[in-house]
Amino acid sequence: MKINIKQKVNLKNKKDVDSTGHLIIVLPMTSGTRRWPSFPYADTLRQRLARTGKKTGDEYILSTDLPNPDGTYVTLAHLKQDASCYERLTLARRLVNLQLERNPRTIACLLPAFDRDSGRRIAEAIVAAALASTAAMPDYSSTKKPQPRLNTIHFYGLEDTPAFTRTIAEAEGNNLARHLTSLPPNELTPANYRQRINALAREHGWQMQFLDIKALKRKQAGAFLAVAQGSAEQDAGIVHLTYKPKGRDQQTSLSLVGKGICYDTGGMNLKPAKHMHGMHEDMEGSAVALGTLLALTRLQVPFRVDCWLALAQNHIGPGAYKQNDVVTACNGTTIEIMHTDAEGRMVLADTLSLATAEKSTMIIDYATLTGSCIYALSTRYSGVFTNLDDWIPVLIAAGRDSGERVWPFPIDRDFDKALESTIADIKQCTLEGDADHILAARFLSRFIDDTPWVHVDLSAGNHKGGLAHIPTDITGFGVRFTLDLVLDKQVMTSL
């Protein structure tokens, strides 16, 4: 859904407000005794707030209809001037969703008394929340919910209103990631997924190559093939997409790598029903990589972007791989299989090796990889790992400034002791599960050589009730984080 964003003059009198059917007001949080900024109906709203028992410094949202002919519906809140991006996005979702319950076509937003930068940041959060909440997600129920009608947001009280091109691109990428991840597993098989990707590639001018089972056998990609061999349908493979800026220097390149396990049974080490439910979301890493590619394409970034998507299913069957198998990845590393439900690191091993062979300037991979990362961080943060210590504070800052919060974990070499095998170069994992998210990262580091690398373990890929501005359990986490990292933090130009 497209939303028109318009700058308006200030709401100067009650007639201006009376012509507005839906109004969001955000005020700076101050002490309870300080005067509110002057705007129409301020006294009415202050009195109604007082009747609730809340104070200006409290955390609250006042929802009320104004005493005017059309009963303008107002959602009002105070926000700290130094609120974090996550706090702004969270408040924006609450304000927007209260308005959307009445299905408006237009929402007006009044942001008086904020300084220029603070006002623009709040406006950006409202736009992001509106785009997330109005995006159409898969719906197979016989009684479908009506789609939101919202198509215009008017901003009042800002010195200027930017076009929010970056916010719109990020939202489009996130909406794509959430939509794909929400599709049921009988709808999004590797073959059907590839068809959708092919359509996107034609639409956006991406080069596309598909390495099927035969091609991967020629490349001796034994780690990926071990996982794929359990499926009756031989539709698994690795998609390679490329965005090239027109007329620009393409020496600098970013590789995005995504785990695309369209369904994960656990393989021979079969998951119980409770843990198998929702395993169609195990391809979210690939959807985030694809959504990030879309956002960067929309912004016409001046560097090449490659996107590698490992598409497969982890099925159980006579041909499925099993514990104690030894397979060889395409970079020559031999791997002893310890647990067939650690399939994500297997498909990523060969995919990372192929991306590394292209001599990328930087690699970022995304995967719903380990339960231990959720145990460590909950589903509010995602875990990050890097082979460059100097990037650790940069990663934290990118998470904080984008509202998609991350926390780094160690990746010291002595963790390799736990992955020593008596029969192969490395164990796939351990059976104890101790610090599995760290061991998984150490395993993956075997396949990226010395390329600057960030691994994102998507523990925040699904958060009950949504996260920040995202209203759905499936969050599509990672698009905003990545754009902040590679654009605002300029890590691409620092390499």
mmCIF file with all atom_site columns, N, CA, C and O in Angstrom, residues 36 41 45 60 123 148 164 264 304 416 430 483:
data_model
loop_
_atom_site.group_PDB
_atom_site.id
_atom_site.type_symbol
_atom_site.label_atom_id
_atom_site.label_alt_id
_atom_site.label_comp_id
_atom_site.label_asym_id
_atom_site.label_entity_id
_atom_site.label_seq_id
_atom_site.pdbx_PDB_ins_code
_atom_site.Cartn_x
_atom_site.Cartn_y
_atom_site.Cartn_z
_atom_site.occupancy
_atom_site.B_iso_or_equiv
_atom_site.pdbx_formal_charge
_atom_site.auth_seq_id
_atom_site.auth_comp_id
_atom_site.auth_asym_id
_atom_site.auth_atom_id
_atom_site.pdbx_PDB_model_num
ATOM 1  N N  . TRP A 1 36  ? 1.412  23.015  28.593 1.00 0.00 ? 36  TRP A N  1
ATOM 2  C CA . TRP A 1 36  ? 1.438  22.364  27.298 1.00 0.00 ? 36  TRP A CA 1
ATOM 3  C C  . TRP A 1 36  ? 1.674  23.419  26.221 1.00 0.00 ? 36  TRP A C  1
ATOM 4  O O  . TRP A 1 36  ? 1.344  24.597  26.414 1.00 0.00 ? 36  TRP A O  1
ATOM 5  N N  . TYR A 1 41  ? -7.878 22.852  21.078 1.00 0.00 ? 41  TYR A N  1
ATOM 6  C CA . TYR A 1 41  ? -8.441 21.846  21.979 1.00 0.00 ? 41  TYR A CA 1
ATOM 7  C C  . TYR A 1 41  ? -7.443 21.353  23.021 1.00 0.00 ? 41  TYR A C  1
ATOM 8  O O  . TYR A 1 41  ? -7.664 20.323  23.665 1.00 0.00 ? 41  TYR A O  1
ATOM 9  N N  . LEU A 1 45  ? -8.214 18.507  26.023 1.00 0.00 ? 45  LEU A N  1
ATOM 10 C CA . LEU A 1 45  ? -7.445 17.267  26.134 1.00 0.00 ? 45  LEU A CA 1
ATOM 11 C C  . LEU A 1 45  ? -6.729 17.183  27.478 1.00 0.00 ? 45  LEU A C  1
ATOM 12 O O  . LEU A 1 45  ? -6.636 16.110  28.075 1.00 0.00 ? 45  LEU A O  1
ATOM 13 N N  . TYR A 1 60  ? 1.395  6.769   28.750 1.00 0.00 ? 60  TYR A N  1
ATOM 14 C CA . TYR A 1 60  ? -0.033 6.576   28.523 1.00 0.00 ? 60  TYR A CA 1
ATOM 15 C C  . TYR A 1 60  ? -0.347 6.950   27.080 1.00 0.00 ? 60  TYR A C  1
ATOM 16 O O  . TYR A 1 60  ? 0.444  7.575   26.367 1.00 0.00 ? 60  TYR A O  1
ATOM 17 N N  . ALA A 1 123 ? 8.122  11.653  13.250 1.00 0.00 ? 123 ALA A N  1
ATOM 18 C CA . ALA A 1 123 ? 7.361  11.511  12.006 1.00 0.00 ? 123 ALA A CA 1
ATOM 19 C C  . ALA A 1 123 ? 7.791  10.253  11.255 1.00 0.00 ? 123 ALA A C  1
ATOM 20 O O  . ALA A 1 123 ? 6.954  9.515   10.713 1.00 0.00 ? 123 ALA A O  1
ATOM 21 N N  . PRO A 1 148 ? -6.952 -2.082  5.190  1.00 0.00 ? 148 PRO A N  1
ATOM 22 C CA . PRO A 1 148 ? -6.996 -0.680  5.630  1.00 0.00 ? 148 PRO A CA 1
ATOM 23 C C  . PRO A 1 148 ? -7.110 0.275   4.440  1.00 0.00 ? 148 PRO A C  1
ATOM 24 O O  . PRO A 1 148 ? -6.511 0.048   3.389  1.00 0.00 ? 148 PRO A O  1
ATOM 25 N N  . PHE A 1 164 ? 10.775 10.702  3.095  1.00 0.00 ? 164 PHE A N  1
ATOM 26 C CA . PHE A 1 164 ? 10.913 9.410   3.770  1.00 0.00 ? 164 PHE A CA 1
ATOM 27 C C  . PHE A 1 164 ? 11.185 8.275   2.782  1.00 0.00 ? 164 PHE A C  1
ATOM 28 O O  . PHE A 1 164 ? 10.668 7.169   2.925  1.00 0.00 ? 164 PHE A O  1
ATOM 29 N N  . ASP A 1 264 ? 11.296 -27.391 8.262  1.00 0.00 ? 264 ASP A N  1
ATOM 30 C CA . ASP A 1 264 ? 12.322 -28.106 9.026  1.00 0.00 ? 264 ASP A CA 1
ATOM 31 C C  . ASP A 1 264 ? 11.665 -29.108 9.965  1.00 0.00 ? 264 ASP A C  1
ATOM 32 O O  . ASP A 1 264 ? 11.144 -28.750 11.017 1.00 0.00 ? 264 ASP A O  1
ATOM 33 N N  . ARG A 1 304 ? 27.673 -2.721  -5.753 1.00 0.00 ? 304 ARG A N  1
ATOM 34 C CA . ARG A 1 304 ? 27.056 -3.985  -6.166 1.00 0.00 ? 304 ARG A CA 1
ATOM 35 C C  . ARG A 1 304 ? 26.558 -4.742  -4.938 1.00 0.00 ? 304 ARG A C  1
ATOM 36 O O  . ARG A 1 304 ? 27.198 -4.733  -3.884 1.00 0.00 ? 304 ARG A O  1
ATOM 37 N N  . ASP A 1 416 ? 36.572 -23.537 19.324 1.00 0.00 ? 416 ASP A N  1
ATOM 38 C CA . ASP A 1 416 ? 36.732 -24.613 18.346 1.00 0.00 ? 416 ASP A CA 1
ATOM 39 C C  . ASP A 1 416 ? 37.024 -25.956 19.001 1.00 0.00 ? 416 ASP A C  1
ATOM 40 O O  . ASP A 1 416 ? 36.795 -27.012 18.394 1.00 0.00 ? 416 ASP A O  1
ATOM 41 N N  . THR A 1 430 ? 27.609 -29.853 18.728 1.00 0.00 ? 430 THR A N  1
ATOM 42 C CA . THR A 1 430 ? 27.765 -30.816 19.820 1.00 0.00 ? 430 THR A CA 1
ATOM 43 C C  . THR A 1 430 ? 26.388 -31.333 20.208 1.00 0.00 ? 430 THR A C  1
ATOM 44 O O  . THR A 1 430 ? 25.362 -30.746 19.850 1.00 0.00 ? 430 THR A O  1
ATOM 45 N N  . LEU A 1 483 ? 20.428 -1.632  6.689  1.00 0.00 ? 483 LEU A N  1
ATOM 46 C CA . LEU A 1 483 ? 20.586 -0.356  6.011  1.00 0.00 ? 483 LEU A CA 1
ATOM 47 C C  . LEU A 1 483 ? 21.282 0.665   6.896  1.00 0.00 ? 483 LEU A C  1
ATOM 48 O O  . LEU A 1 483 ? 22.098 1.463   6.423  1.00 0.00 ? 483 LEU A O  1
#
